[in-house]
Amino acid sequence: MIETLLAFVVATAGGLVPILNIEVYLLGAVATLDDGALVAMAVAAAVGQTLGKIPYYYVGKGTITTPWLKRKAATPGKWAARMADWRTKAEARPTWGAGLLALSSFASIPPFMVVSVLAGVVRMNLVLFCVVTLVTRLARFLILVLAPTWALSHLPG
């Protein structure tokens, strides 16, 4: 139970501070816990990561502002033009934005923190943002915690 709560805390903090890595924490748990505890930890980590990315969404939406973001938004140039272009594309094709979010959340390509901000910039529905993030992060973490056991069980010998 405590390891599940700790996974939630580490994942939430890792969602806010990118240098904290929930994947390393989960892989460390693989060596000491059974599959049931690992699944619970993966679920807790997915919920924590989803909650940890919501502030980035609100930064993109403009609800939470930072001095750096204000300067970038006020300065005409490449950054403002790119954001306007991405917003137009995402508004024209909502599934494209959700697909990019899913890819980023699952594979971290492009970086998930950046895509979380972008989701706010393009005014993606918050519920859609949370659902896509939760589902894809859960899939990522379940693969991470269950794959080592599965791979070891298929080794000869």
Backbone as JSON Lines, residues from 0, in Angstrom:
{"i":0,"aa":"M","n":[0.81,-1.2,0.0],"ca":[0.0,0.0,0.0],"c":[0.86,1.27,0.0]}
{"i":1,"aa":"I","n":[1.89,1.27,0.85],"ca":[2.73,2.46,0.95],"c":[3.48,2.69,-0.36]}
{"i":2,"aa":"E","n":[3.88,1.59,-1.03],"ca":[4.59,1.76,-2.29],"c":[3.68,2.34,-3.38]}
{"i":3,"aa":"T","n":[2.39,2.05,-3.32],"ca":[1.44,2.62,-4.28],"c":[1.27,4.11,-4.02]}
{"i":4,"aa":"L","n":[1.13,4.49,-2.78],"ca":[1.02,5.9,-2.42],"c":[2.3,6.65,-2.8]}
{"i":5,"aa":"L","n":[3.42,6.03,-2.55],"ca":[4.7,6.66,-2.91],"c":[4.84,6.79,-4.43]}
{"i":6,"aa":"A","n":[4.35,5.8,-5.17],"ca":[4.38,5.89,-6.65],"c":[3.54,7.08,-7.11]}
{"i":7,"aa":"F","n":[2.4,7.29,-6.49],"ca":[1.55,8.43,-6.82],"c":[2.28,9.75,-6.55]}
{"i":8,"aa":"V","n":[2.9,9.85,-5.4],"ca":[3.61,11.08,-5.02],"c":[4.78,11.35,-5.95]}
{"i":9,"aa":"V","n":[5.58,10.33,-6.21],"ca":[6.74,10.49,-7.1],"c":[6.27,10.84,-8.52]}
{"i":10,"aa":"A","n":[5.21,10.2,-8.99],"ca":[4.71,10.47,-10.33],"c":[4.16,11.89,-10.45]}
{"i":11,"aa":"T","n":[3.43,12.34,-9.44],"ca":[2.9,13.7,-9.47],"c":[4.05,14.71,-9.47]}
{"i":12,"aa":"A","n":[5.01,14.51,-8.59],"ca":[6.18,15.39,-8.56],"c":[6.95,15.32,-9.87]}
{"i":13,"aa":"G","n":[7.09,14.12,-10.42],"ca":[7.78,13.96,-11.7],"c":[7.03,14.6,-12.85]}
{"i":14,"aa":"G","n":[5.72,14.66,-12.76],"ca":[4.93,15.36,-13.77],"c":[5.18,16.85,-13.76]}
{"i":15,"aa":"L","n":[5.46,17.37,-12.58],"ca":[5.72,18.8,-12.43],"c":[7.18,19.16,-12.67]}
{"i":16,"aa":"V","n":[8.08,18.3,-12.21],"ca":[9.53,18.55,-12.31],"c":[10.13,17.43,-13.16]}
{"i":17,"aa":"P","n":[10.43,17.72,-14.42],"ca":[10.84,16.66,-15.35],"c":[12.09,15.87,-14.96]}
{"i":18,"aa":"I","n":[12.92,16.37,-14.08],"ca":[14.12,15.6,-13.73],"c":[13.82,14.44,-12.79]}
{"i":19,"aa":"L","n":[12.64,14.43,-12.16],"ca":[12.22,13.3,-11.35],"c":[11.6,12.26,-12.28]}
{"i":20,"aa":"N","n":[12.1,11.05,-12.24],"ca":[11.71,10.05,-13.22],"c":[10.94,8.91,-12.56]}
{"i":21,"aa":"I","n":[9.65,8.84,-12.82],"ca":[8.82,7.78,-12.25],"c":[9.18,6.42,-12.83]}
{"i":22,"aa":"E","n":[9.66,6.39,-14.06],"ca":[10.01,5.13,-14.69],"c":[11.12,4.41,-13.91]}
{"i":23,"aa":"V","n":[12.11,5.16,-13.44],"ca":[13.2,4.57,-12.66],"c":[12.65,4.0,-11.35]}
{"i":24,"aa":"Y","n":[11.76,4.74,-10.72],"ca":[11.15,4.27,-9.48],"c":[10.37,2.97,-9.72]}
{"i":25,"aa":"L","n":[9.58,2.94,-10.78],"ca":[8.79,1.74,-11.08],"c":[9.68,0.55,-11.41]}
{"i":26,"aa":"L","n":[10.72,0.76,-12.17],"ca":[11.63,-0.34,-12.5],"c":[12.32,-0.88,-11.25]}
{"i":27,"aa":"G","n":[12.63,-0.01,-10.32],"ca":[13.2,-0.47,-9.05],"c":[12.24,-1.35,-8.28]}
{"i":28,"aa":"A","n":[10.96,-1.04,-8.38],"ca":[9.94,-1.83,-7.67],"c":[9.74,-3.2,-8.3]}
{"i":29,"aa":"V","n":[10.03,-3.33,-9.59],"ca":[9.83,-4.6,-10.29],"c":[10.6,-5.72,-9.62]}
{"i":30,"aa":"A","n":[11.78,-5.44,-9.12],"ca":[12.62,-6.47,-8.53],"c":[12.09,-6.98,-7.19]}
{"i":31,"aa":"T","n":[11.27,-6.21,-6.51],"ca":[10.89,-6.57,-5.15],"c":[9.4,-6.87,-4.93]}
{"i":32,"aa":"L","n":[8.55,-6.53,-5.89],"ca":[7.11,-6.67,-5.66],"c":[6.47,-7.65,-6.64]}
{"i":33,"aa":"D","n":[5.29,-8.14,-6.27],"ca":[4.57,-9.04,-7.18],"c":[3.73,-8.24,-8.18]}
{"i":34,"aa":"D","n":[3.17,-8.94,-9.16],"ca":[2.46,-8.27,-10.26],"c":[1.27,-7.44,-9.79]}
{"i":35,"aa":"G","n":[0.54,-7.9,-8.78],"ca":[-0.62,-7.15,-8.29],"c":[-0.23,-5.79,-7.74]}
{"i":36,"aa":"A","n":[0.84,-5.75,-6.96],"ca":[1.32,-4.47,-6.42],"c":[1.85,-3.59,-7.54]}
{"i":37,"aa":"L","n":[2.49,-4.19,-8.53],"ca":[3.03,-3.42,-9.65],"c":[1.92,-2.79,-10.48]}
{"i":38,"aa":"V","n":[0.83,-3.51,-10.67],"ca":[-0.3,-2.95,-11.41],"c":[-0.9,-1.78,-10.64]}
{"i":39,"aa":"A","n":[-1.05,-1.93,-9.34],"ca":[-1.57,-0.83,-8.51],"c":[-0.65,0.38,-8.58]}
{"i":40,"aa":"M","n":[0.66,0.14,-8.56],"ca":[1.62,1.24,-8.66],"c":[1.55,1.91,-10.02]}
{"i":41,"aa":"A","n":[1.36,1.12,-11.08],"ca":[1.24,1.69,-12.43],"c":[0.01,2.59,-12.53]}
{"i":42,"aa":"V","n":[-1.1,2.15,-11.95],"ca":[-2.32,2.96,-11.96],"c":[-2.1,4.25,-11.17]}
{"i":43,"aa":"A","n":[-1.5,4.14,-10.0],"ca":[-1.23,5.33,-9.17],"c":[-0.29,6.28,-9.89]}
{"i":44,"aa":"A","n":[0.71,5.74,-10.57],"ca":[1.66,6.58,-11.3],"c":[0.97,7.28,-12.47]}
{"i":45,"aa":"A","n":[0.08,6.59,-13.16],"ca":[-0.64,7.2,-14.29],"c":[-1.52,8.35,-13.8]}
{"i":46,"aa":"V","n":[-2.21,8.15,-12.7],"ca":[-3.05,9.21,-12.13],"c":[-2.17,10.39,-11.69]}
{"i":47,"aa":"G","n":[-1.07,10.09,-11.03],"ca":[-0.17,11.14,-10.58],"c":[0.43,11.94,-11.73]}
{"i":48,"aa":"Q","n":[0.86,11.26,-12.78],"ca":[1.41,11.95,-13.94],"c":[0.36,12.82,-14.63]}
{"i":49,"aa":"T","n":[-0.87,12.32,-14.7],"ca":[-1.94,13.11,-15.3],"c":[-2.16,14.39,-14.5]}
{"i":50,"aa":"L","n":[-2.24,14.26,-13.19],"ca":[-2.42,15.44,-12.35],"c":[-1.21,16.38,-12.44]}
{"i":51,"aa":"G","n":[-0.03,15.82,-12.57],"ca":[1.18,16.63,-12.66],"c":[1.3,17.42,-13.95]}
{"i":52,"aa":"K","n":[0.62,16.99,-14.99],"ca":[0.7,17.7,-16.27],"c":[-0.39,18.76,-16.44]}
{"i":53,"aa":"I","n":[-1.41,18.73,-15.61],"ca":[-2.49,19.72,-15.73],"c":[-2.0,21.16,-15.57]}
{"i":54,"aa":"P","n":[-1.09,21.46,-14.65],"ca":[-0.59,22.85,-14.6],"c":[0.07,23.3,-15.91]}
{"i":55,"aa":"Y","n":[0.77,22.4,-16.6],"ca":[1.37,22.74,-17.88],"c":[0.29,23.07,-18.92]}
{"i":56,"aa":"Y","n":[-0.8,22.31,-18.87],"ca":[-1.94,22.58,-19.75],"c":[-2.46,24.01,-19.5]}
{"i":57,"aa":"Y","n":[-2.61,24.36,-18.22],"ca":[-3.11,25.7,-17.88],"c":[-2.12,26.8,-18.21]}
{"i":58,"aa":"V","n":[-0.83,26.51,-18.18],"ca":[0.16,27.48,-18.64],"c":[-0.08,27.78,-20.12]}
{"i":59,"aa":"G","n":[-0.26,26.72,-20.91],"ca":[-0.53,26.91,-22.33],"c":[-1.82,27.65,-22.59]}
{"i":60,"aa":"K","n":[-2.8,27.38,-21.8],"ca":[-4.1,28.03,-21.96],"c":[-4.05,29.5,-21.55]}
{"i":61,"aa":"G","n":[-3.05,29.87,-20.77],"ca":[-2.91,31.26,-20.33],"c":[-3.5,31.53,-18.97]}
{"i":62,"aa":"T","n":[-4.05,30.5,-18.33],"ca":[-4.61,30.67,-17.0],"c":[-3.51,30.88,-15.97]}
{"i":63,"aa":"I","n":[-2.43,30.12,-16.12],"ca":[-1.24,30.29,-15.29],"c":[-0.2,30.94,-16.18]}
{"i":64,"aa":"T","n":[0.36,32.05,-15.74],"ca":[1.34,32.75,-16.58],"c":[2.7,32.77,-15.9]}
{"i":65,"aa":"T","n":[3.69,32.8,-16.73],"ca":[5.07,32.94,-16.27],"c":[5.69,34.1,-17.03]}
{"i":66,"aa":"P","n":[6.66,34.77,-16.46],"ca":[7.3,35.89,-17.18],"c":[7.87,35.49,-18.54]}
{"i":67,"aa":"W","n":[8.52,34.3,-18.58],"ca":[9.1,33.84,-19.84],"c":[8.03,33.65,-20.9]}
{"i":68,"aa":"L","n":[6.91,33.0,-20.52],"ca":[5.83,32.75,-21.47],"c":[5.18,34.06,-21.93]}
{"i":69,"aa":"K","n":[5.03,35.01,-21.01],"ca":[4.47,36.31,-21.39],"c":[5.34,37.0,-22.43]}
{"i":70,"aa":"R","n":[6.66,36.98,-22.22],"ca":[7.58,37.6,-23.19],"c":[7.48,36.91,-24.54]}
{"i":71,"aa":"K","n":[7.45,35.59,-24.52],"ca":[7.38,34.84,-25.79],"c":[6.07,35.13,-26.53]}
{"i":72,"aa":"A","n":[4.98,35.18,-25.81],"ca":[3.68,35.42,-26.44],"c":[3.56,36.84,-26.97]}
{"i":73,"aa":"A","n":[4.19,37.79,-26.28],"ca":[4.09,39.19,-26.69],"c":[5.06,39.54,-27.81]}
{"i":74,"aa":"T","n":[6.11,38.75,-27.98],"ca":[7.13,39.04,-28.98],"c":[6.75,38.4,-30.3]}
{"i":75,"aa":"P","n":[6.51,39.22,-31.34],"ca":[6.23,38.61,-32.63],"c":[7.48,37.89,-33.13]}
{"i":76,"aa":"G","n":[7.27,36.8,-33.78],"ca":[8.41,36.04,-34.29],"c":[8.03,34.61,-34.54]}
{"i":77,"aa":"K","n":[9.06,33.77,-34.63],"ca":[8.85,32.36,-34.96],"c":[7.96,31.65,-33.95]}
{"i":78,"aa":"W","n":[8.2,31.87,-32.65],"ca":[7.47,31.15,-31.62],"c":[5.98,31.45,-31.71]}
{"i":79,"aa":"A","n":[5.62,32.73,-31.79],"ca":[4.21,33.12,-31.85],"c":[3.57,32.59,-33.13]}
{"i":80,"aa":"A","n":[4.31,32.64,-34.22],"ca":[3.78,32.14,-35.5],"c":[3.56,30.63,-35.45]}
{"i":81,"aa":"R","n":[4.49,29.92,-34.85],"ca":[4.35,28.46,-34.73],"c":[3.14,28.09,-33.88]}
{"i":82,"aa":"M","n":[2.98,28.78,-32.76],"ca":[1.85,28.49,-31.89],"c":[0.52,28.76,-32.6]}
{"i":83,"aa":"A","n":[0.47,29.85,-33.35],"ca":[-0.75,30.16,-34.11],"c":[-1.01,29.08,-35.15]}
{"i":84,"aa":"D","n":[0.04,28.61,-35.8],"ca":[-0.11,27.56,-36.82],"c":[-0.59,26.25,-36.18]}
{"i":85,"aa":"W","n":[0.01,25.86,-35.07],"ca":[-0.4,24.64,-34.37],"c":[-1.84,24.75,-33.88]}
{"i":86,"aa":"R","n":[-2.2,25.92,-33.39],"ca":[-3.56,26.11,-32.9],"c":[-4.57,25.94,-34.04]}
{"i":87,"aa":"T","n":[-4.28,26.53,-35.2],"ca":[-5.15,26.41,-36.36],"c":[-5.3,24.95,-36.77]}
{"i":88,"aa":"K","n":[-4.18,24.23,-36.83],"ca":[-4.22,22.81,-37.21],"c":[-5.03,21.99,-36.21]}
{"i":89,"aa":"A","n":[-4.79,22.21,-34.95],"ca":[-5.48,21.43,-33.91],"c":[-6.97,21.72,-33.87]}
{"i":90,"aa":"E","n":[-7.34,22.98,-34.08],"ca":[-8.76,23.32,-34.08],"c":[-9.47,22.74,-35.3]}
{"i":91,"aa":"A","n":[-8.76,22.68,-36.43],"ca":[-9.35,22.12,-37.65],"c":[-9.47,20.6,-37.57]}
{"i":92,"aa":"R","n":[-8.54,19.96,-36.86],"ca":[-8.52,18.5,-36.77],"c":[-8.32,18.07,-35.31]}
{"i":93,"aa":"P","n":[-9.4,18.0,-34.53],"ca":[-9.25,17.65,-33.11],"c":[-8.61,16.28,-32.88]}
{"i":94,"aa":"T","n":[-8.87,15.33,-33.77],"ca":[-8.26,14.0,-33.59],"c":[-6.75,14.05,-33.79]}
{"i":95,"aa":"W","n":[-6.29,14.97,-34.61],"ca":[-4.86,15.14,-34.81],"c":[-4.2,15.56,-33.49]}
{"i":96,"aa":"G","n":[-4.8,16.51,-32.81],"ca":[-4.26,16.97,-31.53],"c":[-4.29,15.87,-30.48]}
{"i":97,"aa":"A","n":[-5.38,15.12,-30.42],"ca":[-5.48,14.02,-29.45],"c":[-4.47,12.92,-29.8]}
{"i":98,"aa":"G","n":[-4.26,12.68,-31.08],"ca":[-3.28,11.68,-31.51],"c":[-1.86,12.09,-31.14]}
{"i":99,"aa":"L","n":[-1.55,13.35,-31.34],"ca":[-0.22,13.85,-30.96],"c":[-0.03,13.75,-29.45]}
{"i":100,"aa":"L","n":[-1.06,14.1,-28.69],"ca":[-1.0,13.99,-27.24],"c":[-0.78,12.53,-26.83]}
{"i":101,"aa":"A","n":[-1.51,11.61,-27.44],"ca":[-1.38,10.19,-27.11],"c":[0.04,9.68,-27.41]}
{"i":102,"aa":"L","n":[0.56,10.04,-28.58],"ca":[1.91,9.62,-28.95],"c":[2.93,10.17,-27.96]}
{"i":103,"aa":"S","n":[2.81,11.43,-27.64],"ca":[3.74,12.07,-26.73],"c":[3.63,11.49,-25.32]}
{"i":104,"aa":"S","n":[2.42,11.26,-24.86],"ca":[2.22,10.72,-23.52],"c":[2.75,9.29,-23.41]}
{"i":105,"aa":"F","n":[2.59,8.51,-24.45],"ca":[3.03,7.12,-24.43],"c":[4.53,6.99,-24.66]}
{"i":106,"aa":"A","n":[5.05,7.7,-25.66],"ca":[6.44,7.5,-26.08],"c":[7.37,8.66,-25.72]}
{"i":107,"aa":"S","n":[6.81,9.75,-25.24],"ca":[7.58,10.97,-24.91],"c":[8.28,11.57,-26.13]}
{"i":108,"aa":"I","n":[7.71,11.34,-27.29],"ca":[8.21,11.95,-28.53],"c":[7.0,12.53,-29.25]}
{"i":109,"aa":"P","n":[6.9,13.83,-29.44],"ca":[7.73,14.9,-28.89],"c":[7.59,14.97,-27.37]}
{"i":110,"aa":"P","n":[8.48,15.73,-26.72],"ca":[8.45,15.77,-25.24],"c":[7.07,16.08,-24.69]}
{"i":111,"aa":"F","n":[6.66,15.28,-23.73],"ca":[5.31,15.35,-23.19],"c":[5.02,16.68,-22.5]}
{"i":112,"aa":"M","n":[6.0,17.25,-21.83],"ca":[5.78,18.54,-21.17],"c":[5.42,19.61,-22.2]}
{"i":113,"aa":"V","n":[6.12,19.62,-23.32],"ca":[5.87,20.6,-24.38],"c":[4.47,20.39,-24.97]}
{"i":114,"aa":"V","n":[4.11,19.15,-25.21],"ca":[2.79,18.86,-25.78],"c":[1.69,19.19,-24.79]}
{"i":115,"aa":"S","n":[1.95,19.04,-23.51],"ca":[0.96,19.43,-22.49],"c":[0.68,20.93,-22.56]}
{"i":116,"aa":"V","n":[1.72,21.72,-22.71],"ca":[1.54,23.17,-22.87],"c":[0.79,23.45,-24.17]}
{"i":117,"aa":"L","n":[1.19,22.77,-25.22],"ca":[0.55,22.96,-26.53],"c":[-0.94,22.63,-26.47]}
{"i":118,"aa":"A","n":[-1.31,21.6,-25.71],"ca":[-2.73,21.24,-25.57],"c":[-3.52,22.41,-24.98]}
{"i":119,"aa":"G","n":[-2.92,23.12,-24.05],"ca":[-3.58,24.3,-23.5],"c":[-3.64,25.43,-24.5]}
{"i":120,"aa":"V","n":[-2.56,25.61,-25.25],"ca":[-2.51,26.68,-26.26],"c":[-3.63,26.5,-27.28]}
{"i":121,"aa":"V","n":[-3.85,25.26,-27.71],"ca":[-4.86,25.02,-28.75],"c":[-6.26,24.83,-28.15]}
{"i":122,"aa":"R","n":[-6.36,25.01,-26.82],"ca":[-7.65,24.93,-26.12],"c":[-8.3,23.55,-26.23]}
{"i":123,"aa":"M","n":[-7.47,22.5,-26.15],"ca":[-8.01,21.14,-26.12],"c":[-8.91,21.02,-24.9]}
{"i":124,"aa":"N","n":[-9.96,20.27,-25.03],"ca":[-10.87,20.02,-23.92],"c":[-10.09,19.37,-22.78]}
{"i":125,"aa":"L","n":[-10.23,19.9,-21.55],"ca":[-9.47,19.4,-20.41],"c":[-9.8,17.94,-20.12]}
{"i":126,"aa":"V","n":[-11.06,17.55,-20.23],"ca":[-11.43,16.16,-19.98],"c":[-10.75,15.24,-21.0]}
{"i":127,"aa":"L","n":[-10.75,15.64,-22.28],"ca":[-10.07,14.86,-23.3],"c":[-8.58,14.76,-23.0]}
{"i":128,"aa":"F","n":[-7.98,15.88,-22.62],"ca":[-6.56,15.9,-22.25],"c":[-6.29,14.89,-21.13]}
{"i":129,"aa":"C","n":[-7.11,14.92,-20.09],"ca":[-6.91,14.03,-18.94],"c":[-7.14,12.56,-19.3]}
{"i":130,"aa":"V","n":[-8.17,12.28,-20.06],"ca":[-8.47,10.89,-20.43],"c":[-7.37,10.31,-21.31]}
{"i":131,"aa":"V","n":[-6.96,11.04,-22.33],"ca":[-5.91,10.55,-23.22],"c":[-4.61,10.37,-22.44]}
{"i":132,"aa":"T","n":[-4.28,11.32,-21.59],"ca":[-3.06,11.22,-20.8],"c":[-3.11,10.03,-19.86]}
{"i":133,"aa":"L","n":[-4.22,9.87,-19.15],"ca":[-4.36,8.77,-18.19],"c":[-4.24,7.41,-18.88]}
{"i":134,"aa":"V","n":[-4.95,7.23,-19.99],"ca":[-4.95,5.94,-20.69],"c":[-3.58,5.61,-21.25]}
{"i":135,"aa":"T","n":[-2.94,6.57,-21.88],"ca":[-1.65,6.29,-22.5],"c":[-0.53,6.16,-21.47]}
{"i":136,"aa":"R","n":[-0.58,6.96,-20.42],"ca":[0.41,6.81,-19.34],"c":[0.24,5.46,-18.65]}
{"i":137,"aa":"L","n":[-1.02,5.04,-18.44],"ca":[-1.26,3.74,-17.82],"c":[-0.69,2.62,-18.69]}
{"i":138,"aa":"A","n":[-0.94,2.69,-19.99],"ca":[-0.39,1.67,-20.9],"c":[1.13,1.65,-20.82]}
{"i":139,"aa":"R","n":[1.74,2.82,-20.83],"ca":[3.21,2.92,-20.74],"c":[3.73,2.27,-19.46]}
{"i":140,"aa":"F","n":[3.1,2.6,-18.34],"ca":[3.59,2.11,-17.06],"c":[3.3,0.62,-16.87]}
{"i":141,"aa":"L","n":[2.17,0.14,-17.39],"ca":[1.89,-1.3,-17.3],"c":[2.92,-2.1,-18.1]}
{"i":142,"aa":"I","n":[3.23,-1.63,-19.28],"ca":[4.27,-2.3,-20.09],"c":[5.59,-2.28,-19.33]}
{"i":143,"aa":"L","n":[5.91,-1.15,-18.75],"ca":[7.18,-1.0,-18.04],"c":[7.3,-1.97,-16.86]}
{"i":144,"aa":"V","n":[6.24,-2.13,-16.09],"ca":[6.34,-2.98,-14.9],"c":[6.09,-4.45,-15.17]}
{"i":145,"aa":"L","n":[5.35,-4.77,-16.22],"ca":[5.03,-6.17,-16.49],"c":[5.94,-6.83,-17.52]}
{"i":146,"aa":"A","n":[6.58,-6.05,-18.36],"ca":[7.43,-6.62,-19.41],"c":[8.62,-7.4,-18.87]}
{"i":147,"aa":"P","n":[9.31,-6.94,-17.83],"ca":[10.46,-7.73,-17.36],"c":[10.06,-9.15,-16.91]}
{"i":148,"aa":"T","n":[8.98,-9.28,-16.18],"ca":[8.52,-10.6,-15.74],"c":[8.14,-11.46,-16.93]}
{"i":149,"aa":"W","n":[7.42,-10.87,-17.86],"ca":[7.01,-11.61,-19.06],"c":[8.24,-12.07,-19.84]}
{"i":150,"aa":"A","n":[9.21,-11.18,-20.03],"ca":[10.41,-11.54,-20.79],"c":[11.2,-12.64,-20.09]}
{"i":151,"aa":"L","n":[11.34,-12.55,-18.77],"ca":[12.07,-13.57,-18.04],"c":[11.38,-14.92,-18.1]}
{"i":152,"aa":"S","n":[10.05,-14.92,-18.13],"ca":[9.31,-16.19,-18.18],"c":[9.44,-16.87,-19.54]}
{"i":153,"aa":"H","n":[9.88,-16.14,-20.55],"ca":[10.02,-16.71,-21.89],"c":[11.46,-17.03,-22.26]}
{"i":154,"aa":"L","n":[12.36,-16.89,-21.32],"ca":[13.75,-17.27,-21.58],"c":[13.89,-18.78,-21.5]}
{"i":155,"aa":"P","n":[14.71,-19.36,-22.35],"ca":[14.9,-20.82,-22.28],"c":[15.68,-21.19,-21.02]}
{"i":156,"aa":"G","n":[15.33,-22.34,-20.5],"ca":[16.15,-22.89,-19.5],"c":[15.84,-22.93,-18.13]}
